[in-house]
Amino acid sequence: MPDDPLKAADAILRGEPRFVDLLRVRTDEGRIRLYAGGGGIGLDAQAARYASGTYRRFPGRSRYIASALRALVGFVPFEVRVDFPGTDLIPEEAKALVVAALKTPTYGAGLRLAPGATLEDGLVHVS
């Protein structure tokens, strides 16, 4: 999308609608979340807090990198289980710093966690 609000509005009004995949996630607390591009849990959430606070004046990717490094200090890996309902896939359990379910190639400030991901392929990339 263009940075200019008027050009962005024009692109939306003149654009062609299309169907994209939607992710439905149930959190540990039982809450349901919907994502079009993807979402994550863990270190990235803490980094996002720093990126929008302490490091908000850092330019571009340097803000996210500095925030991630700061968030890493004292961060304890957490237990995670990923289930794949309706499939024959075996649930995955591990300790993690970050878990992301993605429909787009990049995440955060352009980190390429799922280079083959697209919004319309019916697949989810878990990193």
Short mmCIF file of N, CA and C in Angstrom, two decimals:
data_model
loop_
_atom_site.label_atom_id
_atom_site.label_comp_id
_atom_site.label_asym_id
_atom_site.label_seq_id
_atom_site.Cartn_x
_atom_site.Cartn_y
_atom_site.Cartn_z
N MET A 1 0.84 -1.18 0.00
CA MET A 1 0.00 0.00 0.00
C MET A 1 0.89 1.24 0.00
N PRO A 2 0.47 2.25 -0.70
CA PRO A 2 1.22 3.50 -0.68
C PRO A 2 1.22 4.14 0.71
N ASP A 3 2.29 4.86 1.04
CA ASP A 3 2.37 5.57 2.32
C ASP A 3 1.41 6.75 2.39
N ASP A 4 1.18 7.38 1.28
CA ASP A 4 0.29 8.54 1.24
C ASP A 4 -1.15 8.08 1.46
N PRO A 5 -1.85 8.65 2.47
CA PRO A 5 -3.22 8.21 2.78
C PRO A 5 -4.20 8.33 1.61
N LEU A 6 -4.10 9.40 0.82
CA LEU A 6 -5.01 9.56 -0.32
C LEU A 6 -4.75 8.51 -1.40
N LYS A 7 -3.47 8.23 -1.65
CA LYS A 7 -3.13 7.19 -2.64
C LYS A 7 -3.53 5.81 -2.11
N ALA A 8 -3.39 5.59 -0.83
CA ALA A 8 -3.80 4.31 -0.25
C ALA A 8 -5.31 4.13 -0.37
N ALA A 9 -6.07 5.19 -0.07
CA ALA A 9 -7.53 5.14 -0.19
C ALA A 9 -7.93 4.87 -1.64
N ASP A 10 -7.26 5.52 -2.57
CA ASP A 10 -7.54 5.31 -3.99
C ASP A 10 -7.25 3.86 -4.40
N ALA A 11 -6.15 3.31 -3.91
CA ALA A 11 -5.79 1.91 -4.22
C ALA A 11 -6.85 0.96 -3.68
N ILE A 12 -7.37 1.24 -2.48
CA ILE A 12 -8.41 0.40 -1.89
C ILE A 12 -9.69 0.48 -2.72
N LEU A 13 -10.09 1.69 -3.10
CA LEU A 13 -11.32 1.87 -3.86
C LEU A 13 -11.24 1.27 -5.26
N ARG A 14 -10.06 1.29 -5.86
CA ARG A 14 -9.90 0.78 -7.23
C ARG A 14 -9.42 -0.67 -7.28
N GLY A 15 -9.09 -1.21 -6.12
CA GLY A 15 -8.54 -2.56 -6.08
C GLY A 15 -9.60 -3.63 -6.32
N GLU A 16 -9.13 -4.82 -6.64
CA GLU A 16 -10.00 -5.97 -6.86
C GLU A 16 -10.07 -6.79 -5.59
N PRO A 17 -11.27 -7.11 -5.09
CA PRO A 17 -11.37 -7.96 -3.91
C PRO A 17 -10.84 -9.36 -4.22
N ARG A 18 -10.31 -10.02 -3.21
CA ARG A 18 -9.84 -11.40 -3.38
C ARG A 18 -9.97 -12.13 -2.05
N PHE A 19 -10.08 -13.43 -2.14
CA PHE A 19 -10.16 -14.26 -0.95
C PHE A 19 -8.75 -14.54 -0.45
N VAL A 20 -8.58 -14.47 0.86
CA VAL A 20 -7.30 -14.83 1.48
C VAL A 20 -7.59 -15.78 2.64
N ASP A 21 -6.57 -16.54 3.01
CA ASP A 21 -6.71 -17.47 4.13
C ASP A 21 -6.82 -16.70 5.43
N LEU A 22 -7.52 -17.27 6.38
CA LEU A 22 -7.67 -16.68 7.70
C LEU A 22 -7.30 -17.74 8.73
N LEU A 23 -6.46 -17.37 9.67
CA LEU A 23 -6.05 -18.29 10.74
C LEU A 23 -6.94 -18.07 11.95
N ARG A 24 -7.38 -19.16 12.54
CA ARG A 24 -8.13 -19.09 13.80
C ARG A 24 -7.29 -19.79 14.86
N VAL A 25 -7.01 -19.08 15.94
CA VAL A 25 -6.14 -19.59 16.99
C VAL A 25 -6.87 -19.53 18.32
N ARG A 26 -6.75 -20.61 19.10
CA ARG A 26 -7.28 -20.62 20.46
C ARG A 26 -6.10 -20.52 21.41
N THR A 27 -6.11 -19.51 22.26
CA THR A 27 -5.02 -19.30 23.19
C THR A 27 -5.16 -20.23 24.39
N ASP A 28 -4.12 -20.27 25.20
CA ASP A 28 -4.12 -21.08 26.42
C ASP A 28 -5.28 -20.70 27.34
N GLU A 29 -5.68 -19.43 27.30
CA GLU A 29 -6.79 -18.96 28.13
C GLU A 29 -8.14 -19.27 27.50
N GLY A 30 -8.14 -19.88 26.31
CA GLY A 30 -9.39 -20.23 25.64
C GLY A 30 -9.95 -19.15 24.74
N ARG A 31 -9.23 -18.05 24.59
CA ARG A 31 -9.69 -16.96 23.72
C ARG A 31 -9.41 -17.32 22.26
N ILE A 32 -10.31 -16.92 21.37
CA ILE A 32 -10.16 -17.17 19.94
C ILE A 32 -9.65 -15.89 19.28
N ARG A 33 -8.60 -16.03 18.47
CA ARG A 33 -8.02 -14.90 17.73
C ARG A 33 -8.04 -15.24 16.25
N LEU A 34 -8.28 -14.25 15.41
CA LEU A 34 -8.25 -14.42 13.97
C LEU A 34 -7.10 -13.59 13.40
N TYR A 35 -6.36 -14.20 12.46
CA TYR A 35 -5.22 -13.53 11.85
C TYR A 35 -5.28 -13.71 10.34
N ALA A 36 -5.05 -12.63 9.61
CA ALA A 36 -4.96 -12.74 8.15
C ALA A 36 -3.51 -12.97 7.73
N GLY A 37 -2.57 -12.32 8.37
CA GLY A 37 -1.16 -12.45 8.00
C GLY A 37 -0.40 -13.39 8.89
N GLY A 38 -0.76 -13.45 10.14
CA GLY A 38 -0.09 -14.32 11.09
C GLY A 38 0.02 -13.66 12.44
N GLY A 39 0.56 -14.41 13.35
CA GLY A 39 0.73 -13.89 14.70
C GLY A 39 1.73 -14.73 15.44
N GLY A 40 2.19 -14.21 16.54
CA GLY A 40 3.19 -14.93 17.30
C GLY A 40 3.06 -14.68 18.78
N ILE A 41 3.78 -15.51 19.53
CA ILE A 41 3.82 -15.36 20.98
C ILE A 41 5.26 -15.48 21.45
N GLY A 42 5.53 -14.91 22.59
CA GLY A 42 6.85 -15.06 23.20
C GLY A 42 7.68 -13.81 23.16
N LEU A 43 8.95 -13.99 22.87
CA LEU A 43 9.92 -12.91 22.89
C LEU A 43 9.50 -11.73 22.02
N ASP A 44 8.85 -12.03 20.90
CA ASP A 44 8.44 -10.96 20.00
C ASP A 44 7.42 -10.01 20.62
N ALA A 45 6.57 -10.54 21.50
CA ALA A 45 5.59 -9.67 22.17
C ALA A 45 6.29 -8.68 23.09
N GLN A 46 7.28 -9.16 23.83
CA GLN A 46 8.05 -8.26 24.69
C GLN A 46 8.84 -7.27 23.84
N ALA A 47 9.43 -7.75 22.74
CA ALA A 47 10.17 -6.86 21.84
C ALA A 47 9.26 -5.77 21.27
N ALA A 48 8.02 -6.14 20.96
CA ALA A 48 7.07 -5.15 20.43
C ALA A 48 6.80 -4.05 21.44
N ARG A 49 6.75 -4.43 22.72
CA ARG A 49 6.56 -3.41 23.77
C ARG A 49 7.71 -2.41 23.79
N TYR A 50 8.93 -2.94 23.69
CA TYR A 50 10.10 -2.06 23.66
C TYR A 50 10.12 -1.22 22.38
N ALA A 51 9.75 -1.84 21.26
CA ALA A 51 9.78 -1.13 19.98
C ALA A 51 8.79 0.03 19.95
N SER A 52 7.68 -0.11 20.65
CA SER A 52 6.70 0.98 20.67
C SER A 52 6.92 1.92 21.85
N GLY A 53 7.89 1.62 22.68
CA GLY A 53 8.18 2.46 23.85
C GLY A 53 9.61 2.98 23.83
N THR A 54 10.48 2.31 24.57
CA THR A 54 11.86 2.74 24.75
C THR A 54 12.59 3.01 23.44
N TYR A 55 12.40 2.15 22.44
CA TYR A 55 13.17 2.25 21.20
C TYR A 55 12.36 2.81 20.03
N ARG A 56 11.26 3.46 20.31
CA ARG A 56 10.37 3.91 19.23
C ARG A 56 11.02 4.91 18.28
N ARG A 57 12.08 5.58 18.70
CA ARG A 57 12.72 6.56 17.81
C ARG A 57 13.82 5.96 16.94
N PHE A 58 14.13 4.68 17.16
CA PHE A 58 15.14 4.02 16.32
C PHE A 58 14.54 3.83 14.92
N PRO A 59 15.33 4.03 13.87
CA PRO A 59 14.79 3.89 12.51
C PRO A 59 14.67 2.44 12.05
N GLY A 60 13.64 2.16 11.27
CA GLY A 60 13.46 0.88 10.57
C GLY A 60 13.68 -0.37 11.40
N ARG A 61 14.40 -1.31 10.80
CA ARG A 61 14.65 -2.60 11.43
C ARG A 61 15.49 -2.49 12.69
N SER A 62 16.33 -1.48 12.77
CA SER A 62 17.19 -1.35 13.96
C SER A 62 16.34 -1.26 15.23
N ARG A 63 15.14 -0.68 15.13
CA ARG A 63 14.26 -0.59 16.29
C ARG A 63 13.86 -1.99 16.77
N TYR A 64 13.47 -2.86 15.82
CA TYR A 64 13.05 -4.21 16.19
C TYR A 64 14.23 -5.04 16.69
N ILE A 65 15.37 -4.91 16.05
CA ILE A 65 16.56 -5.68 16.47
C ILE A 65 16.99 -5.27 17.86
N ALA A 66 17.07 -3.96 18.12
CA ALA A 66 17.45 -3.47 19.46
C ALA A 66 16.42 -3.93 20.49
N SER A 67 15.16 -3.88 20.13
CA SER A 67 14.09 -4.29 21.04
C SER A 67 14.16 -5.78 21.34
N ALA A 68 14.42 -6.59 20.31
CA ALA A 68 14.53 -8.04 20.50
C ALA A 68 15.72 -8.38 21.39
N LEU A 69 16.85 -7.71 21.17
CA LEU A 69 18.03 -7.97 22.01
C LEU A 69 17.75 -7.59 23.46
N ARG A 70 17.07 -6.47 23.67
CA ARG A 70 16.73 -6.05 25.04
C ARG A 70 15.76 -7.02 25.68
N ALA A 71 14.77 -7.49 24.90
CA ALA A 71 13.78 -8.42 25.43
C ALA A 71 14.42 -9.77 25.78
N LEU A 72 15.48 -10.12 25.08
CA LEU A 72 16.16 -11.40 25.31
C LEU A 72 16.81 -11.47 26.70
N VAL A 73 17.19 -10.32 27.23
CA VAL A 73 17.83 -10.28 28.55
C VAL A 73 16.84 -10.79 29.60
N GLY A 74 17.15 -11.92 30.20
CA GLY A 74 16.31 -12.48 31.25
C GLY A 74 15.08 -13.22 30.78
N PHE A 75 14.85 -13.32 29.46
CA PHE A 75 13.67 -14.00 28.96
C PHE A 75 13.83 -15.50 29.16
N VAL A 76 12.82 -16.15 29.68
CA VAL A 76 12.87 -17.59 29.94
C VAL A 76 12.02 -18.31 28.88
N PRO A 77 12.59 -19.32 28.20
CA PRO A 77 11.80 -20.07 27.22
C PRO A 77 10.54 -20.65 27.88
N PHE A 78 9.48 -20.79 27.11
CA PHE A 78 8.22 -21.27 27.64
C PHE A 78 7.80 -22.54 26.90
N GLU A 79 6.97 -23.32 27.56
CA GLU A 79 6.44 -24.55 26.95
C GLU A 79 5.33 -24.17 25.97
N VAL A 80 5.37 -24.81 24.81
CA VAL A 80 4.34 -24.56 23.82
C VAL A 80 3.92 -25.88 23.18
N ARG A 81 2.64 -25.95 22.83
CA ARG A 81 2.11 -27.11 22.12
C ARG A 81 1.31 -26.58 20.94
N VAL A 82 1.59 -27.11 19.79
CA VAL A 82 0.88 -26.72 18.57
C VAL A 82 0.09 -27.93 18.09
N ASP A 83 -1.24 -27.77 18.03
CA ASP A 83 -2.13 -28.82 17.54
C ASP A 83 -2.59 -28.48 16.13
N PHE A 84 -2.91 -29.51 15.37
CA PHE A 84 -3.38 -29.34 14.00
C PHE A 84 -4.71 -30.07 13.84
N PRO A 85 -5.80 -29.52 14.40
CA PRO A 85 -7.10 -30.21 14.35
C PRO A 85 -7.53 -30.53 12.93
N GLY A 86 -8.16 -31.69 12.78
CA GLY A 86 -8.67 -32.08 11.48
C GLY A 86 -7.62 -32.65 10.54
N THR A 87 -6.41 -32.91 11.06
CA THR A 87 -5.35 -33.49 10.24
C THR A 87 -4.77 -34.71 10.95
N ASP A 88 -3.91 -35.42 10.26
CA ASP A 88 -3.21 -36.55 10.85
C ASP A 88 -1.89 -36.13 11.48
N LEU A 89 -1.61 -34.85 11.49
CA LEU A 89 -0.34 -34.36 12.04
C LEU A 89 -0.31 -34.54 13.56
N ILE A 90 0.83 -34.94 14.07
CA ILE A 90 1.02 -35.14 15.50
C ILE A 90 1.29 -33.78 16.15
N PRO A 91 0.65 -33.47 17.27
CA PRO A 91 0.93 -32.21 17.96
C PRO A 91 2.43 -32.09 18.28
N GLU A 92 2.92 -30.88 18.20
CA GLU A 92 4.34 -30.59 18.49
C GLU A 92 4.42 -29.90 19.85
N GLU A 93 5.36 -30.35 20.68
CA GLU A 93 5.60 -29.72 21.98
C GLU A 93 7.08 -29.38 22.07
N ALA A 94 7.38 -28.19 22.60
CA ALA A 94 8.78 -27.77 22.72
C ALA A 94 8.86 -26.57 23.66
N LYS A 95 10.09 -26.25 24.07
CA LYS A 95 10.35 -24.98 24.74
C LYS A 95 10.75 -24.00 23.65
N ALA A 96 10.28 -22.78 23.75
CA ALA A 96 10.52 -21.83 22.66
C ALA A 96 10.75 -20.42 23.21
N LEU A 97 11.39 -19.61 22.39
CA LEU A 97 11.50 -18.18 22.65
C LEU A 97 10.40 -17.44 21.89
N VAL A 98 10.14 -17.92 20.67
CA VAL A 98 9.14 -17.32 19.80
C VAL A 98 8.44 -18.45 19.04
N VAL A 99 7.13 -18.34 18.91
CA VAL A 99 6.38 -19.24 18.04
C VAL A 99 5.50 -18.35 17.17
N ALA A 100 5.58 -18.57 15.87
CA ALA A 100 4.79 -17.76 14.94
C ALA A 100 4.09 -18.66 13.94
N ALA A 101 2.82 -18.39 13.70
CA ALA A 101 2.04 -19.05 12.65
C ALA A 101 1.83 -17.99 11.59
N LEU A 102 2.37 -18.24 10.40
CA LEU A 102 2.45 -17.18 9.39
C LEU A 102 1.79 -17.55 8.07
N LYS A 103 1.19 -16.55 7.46
CA LYS A 103 0.65 -16.63 6.11
C LYS A 103 1.39 -15.67 5.19
N THR A 104 2.37 -14.96 5.71
CA THR A 104 3.17 -14.02 4.93
C THR A 104 4.64 -14.37 5.11
N PRO A 105 5.49 -14.03 4.14
CA PRO A 105 6.91 -14.40 4.22
C PRO A 105 7.66 -13.70 5.35
N THR A 106 7.25 -12.49 5.68
CA THR A 106 8.00 -11.74 6.69
C THR A 106 7.16 -11.52 7.94
N TYR A 107 7.86 -11.20 9.01
CA TYR A 107 7.22 -11.03 10.31
C TYR A 107 7.96 -9.94 11.07
N GLY A 108 7.26 -9.27 11.97
CA GLY A 108 7.90 -8.20 12.73
C GLY A 108 8.31 -7.08 11.80
N ALA A 109 9.56 -6.71 11.86
CA ALA A 109 10.08 -5.62 11.02
C ALA A 109 10.76 -6.17 9.77
N GLY A 110 10.14 -7.14 9.13
CA GLY A 110 10.67 -7.67 7.89
C GLY A 110 11.55 -8.90 8.04
N LEU A 111 11.49 -9.57 9.20
CA LEU A 111 12.26 -10.80 9.37
C LEU A 111 11.65 -11.89 8.50
N ARG A 112 12.46 -12.53 7.67
CA ARG A 112 11.97 -13.56 6.75
C ARG A 112 11.93 -14.92 7.44
N LEU A 113 10.86 -15.17 8.18
CA LEU A 113 10.71 -16.44 8.90
C LEU A 113 10.05 -17.52 8.05
N ALA A 114 9.26 -17.14 7.06
CA ALA A 114 8.55 -18.11 6.24
C ALA A 114 8.58 -17.66 4.77
N PRO A 115 9.75 -17.78 4.12
CA PRO A 115 9.91 -17.23 2.77
C PRO A 115 8.90 -17.75 1.75
N GLY A 116 8.39 -18.97 1.92
CA GLY A 116 7.45 -19.52 0.95
C GLY A 116 5.99 -19.25 1.25
N ALA A 117 5.69 -18.54 2.30
CA ALA A 117 4.29 -18.31 2.71
C ALA A 117 3.58 -17.32 1.78
N THR A 118 2.30 -17.60 1.54
CA THR A 118 1.45 -16.67 0.79
C THR A 118 0.08 -16.63 1.46
N LEU A 119 -0.65 -15.58 1.19
CA LEU A 119 -1.97 -15.39 1.81
C LEU A 119 -3.05 -16.30 1.23
N GLU A 120 -2.78 -16.98 0.10
CA GLU A 120 -3.85 -17.67 -0.60
C GLU A 120 -3.58 -19.15 -0.88
N ASP A 121 -2.60 -19.76 -0.24
CA ASP A 121 -2.25 -21.14 -0.60
C ASP A 121 -2.89 -22.21 0.27
N GLY A 122 -3.63 -21.83 1.31
CA GLY A 122 -4.27 -22.79 2.18
C GLY A 122 -3.34 -23.44 3.17
N LEU A 123 -2.09 -22.97 3.25
CA LEU A 123 -1.09 -23.54 4.16
C LEU A 123 -0.72 -22.54 5.26
N VAL A 124 -0.28 -23.07 6.38
CA VAL A 124 0.22 -22.25 7.49
C VAL A 124 1.67 -22.64 7.73
N HIS A 125 2.53 -21.68 7.87
CA HIS A 125 3.93 -21.93 8.16
C HIS A 125 4.15 -21.64 9.64
N VAL A 126 4.65 -22.63 10.37
CA VAL A 126 4.88 -22.47 11.80
C VAL A 126 6.37 -22.42 12.03
N SER A 127 6.83 -21.34 12.64
CA SER A 127 8.26 -21.16 12.92
C SER A 127 8.47 -21.01 14.39
#
